[in-house]
GROMACS .gro file of C-alpha atoms in nm:
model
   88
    1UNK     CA    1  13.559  10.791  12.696
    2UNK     CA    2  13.255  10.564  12.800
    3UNK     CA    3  12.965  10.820  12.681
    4UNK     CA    4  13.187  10.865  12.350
    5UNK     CA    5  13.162  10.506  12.296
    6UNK     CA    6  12.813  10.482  12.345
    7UNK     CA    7  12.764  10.748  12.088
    8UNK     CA    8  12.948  10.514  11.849
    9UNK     CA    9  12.710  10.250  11.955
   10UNK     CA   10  12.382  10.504  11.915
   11UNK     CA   11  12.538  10.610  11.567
   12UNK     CA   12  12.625  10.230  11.452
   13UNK     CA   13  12.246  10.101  11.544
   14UNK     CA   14  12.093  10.395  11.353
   15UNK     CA   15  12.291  10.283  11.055
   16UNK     CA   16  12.281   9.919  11.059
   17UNK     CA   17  11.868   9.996  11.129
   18UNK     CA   18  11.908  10.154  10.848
   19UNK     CA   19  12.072   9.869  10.663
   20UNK     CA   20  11.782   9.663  10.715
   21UNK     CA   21  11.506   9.891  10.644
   22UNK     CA   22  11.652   9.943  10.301
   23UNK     CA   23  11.778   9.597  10.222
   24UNK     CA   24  11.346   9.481  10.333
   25UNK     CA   25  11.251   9.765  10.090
   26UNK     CA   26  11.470   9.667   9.779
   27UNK     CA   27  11.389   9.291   9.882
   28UNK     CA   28  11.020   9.382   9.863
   29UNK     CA   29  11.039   9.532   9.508
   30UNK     CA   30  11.297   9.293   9.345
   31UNK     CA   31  11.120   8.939   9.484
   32UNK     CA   32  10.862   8.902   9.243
   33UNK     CA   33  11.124   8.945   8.908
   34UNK     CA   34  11.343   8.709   9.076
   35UNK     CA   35  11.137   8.417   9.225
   36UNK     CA   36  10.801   8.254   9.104
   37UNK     CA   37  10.483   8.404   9.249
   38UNK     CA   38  10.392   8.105   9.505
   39UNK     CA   39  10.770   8.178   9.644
   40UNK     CA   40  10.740   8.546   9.593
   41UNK     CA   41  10.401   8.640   9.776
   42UNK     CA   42  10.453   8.490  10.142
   43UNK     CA   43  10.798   8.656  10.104
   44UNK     CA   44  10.671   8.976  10.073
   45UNK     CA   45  10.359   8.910  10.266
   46UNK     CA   46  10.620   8.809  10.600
   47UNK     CA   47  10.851   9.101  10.484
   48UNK     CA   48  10.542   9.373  10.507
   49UNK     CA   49  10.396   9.192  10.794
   50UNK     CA   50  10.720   9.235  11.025
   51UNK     CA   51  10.801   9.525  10.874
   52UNK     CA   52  10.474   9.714  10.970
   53UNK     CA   53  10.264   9.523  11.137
   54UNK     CA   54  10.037   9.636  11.416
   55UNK     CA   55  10.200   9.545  11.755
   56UNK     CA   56  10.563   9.484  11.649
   57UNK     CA   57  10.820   9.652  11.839
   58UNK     CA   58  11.132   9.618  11.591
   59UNK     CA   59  11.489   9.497  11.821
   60UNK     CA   60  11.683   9.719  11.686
   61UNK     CA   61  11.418   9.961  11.784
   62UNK     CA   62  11.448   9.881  12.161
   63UNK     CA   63  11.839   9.839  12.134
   64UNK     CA   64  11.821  10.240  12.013
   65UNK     CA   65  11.551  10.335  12.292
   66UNK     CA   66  11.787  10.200  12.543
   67UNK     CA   67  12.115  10.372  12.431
   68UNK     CA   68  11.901  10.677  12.373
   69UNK     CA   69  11.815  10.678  12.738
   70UNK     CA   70  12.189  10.618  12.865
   71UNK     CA   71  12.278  10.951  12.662
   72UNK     CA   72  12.005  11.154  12.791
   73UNK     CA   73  11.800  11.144  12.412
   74UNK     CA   74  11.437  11.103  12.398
   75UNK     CA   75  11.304  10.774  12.336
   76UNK     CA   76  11.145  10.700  11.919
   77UNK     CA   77  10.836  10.487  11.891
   78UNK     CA   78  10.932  10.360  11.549
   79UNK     CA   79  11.274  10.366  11.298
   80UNK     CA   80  11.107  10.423  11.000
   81UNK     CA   81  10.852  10.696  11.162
   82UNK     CA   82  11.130  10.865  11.353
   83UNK     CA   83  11.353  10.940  11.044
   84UNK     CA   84  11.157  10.823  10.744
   85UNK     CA   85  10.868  10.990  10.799
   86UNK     CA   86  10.967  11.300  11.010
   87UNK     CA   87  10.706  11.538  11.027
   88UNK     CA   88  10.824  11.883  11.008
   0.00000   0.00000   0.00000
């Protein structure tokens, strides 16, 4: 029962991750249309900054790392790079 509700957990971070990768990508693309350029451009700058910036380690990131290690998974250095860009 406990390891079947910390797959729940692994499978609800991996989708609210998701959640927020896409919500920071179609926030990224719809800001300038919506809000003036001086409003706009630090947006997006502090959006692509914490996004994927050098050094960042995401907390949702961490929060999967850890339940990955209570189920025996291997650890992923990075959401997007883990199951964005999967090299096959």
């Amino acid at each position: 029962r406990e390891e079947s509700m910390t797959w729940y957990m692994f499978y609800l971070t991996v989708v609210l991750h998701m959640f927020v990768v896409i919500g920071n990508a179609i926030s990224f693309a719809v800001l300038p249309f919506v809000e003036p350029a001086w409003v706009a451009l630090p947006l997006m700058s502090f959006i692509l900054f914490v996004s994927c910036g050098p050094g960042h380690s995401c907390p949702l990131t961490r929060v999967e790392n850890k339940i990955r290690r209570e189920l025996g998974l291997i650890e992923i250095r990075g959401f997007i790079r883990h199951y964005i860009l999967k090299r096959r």
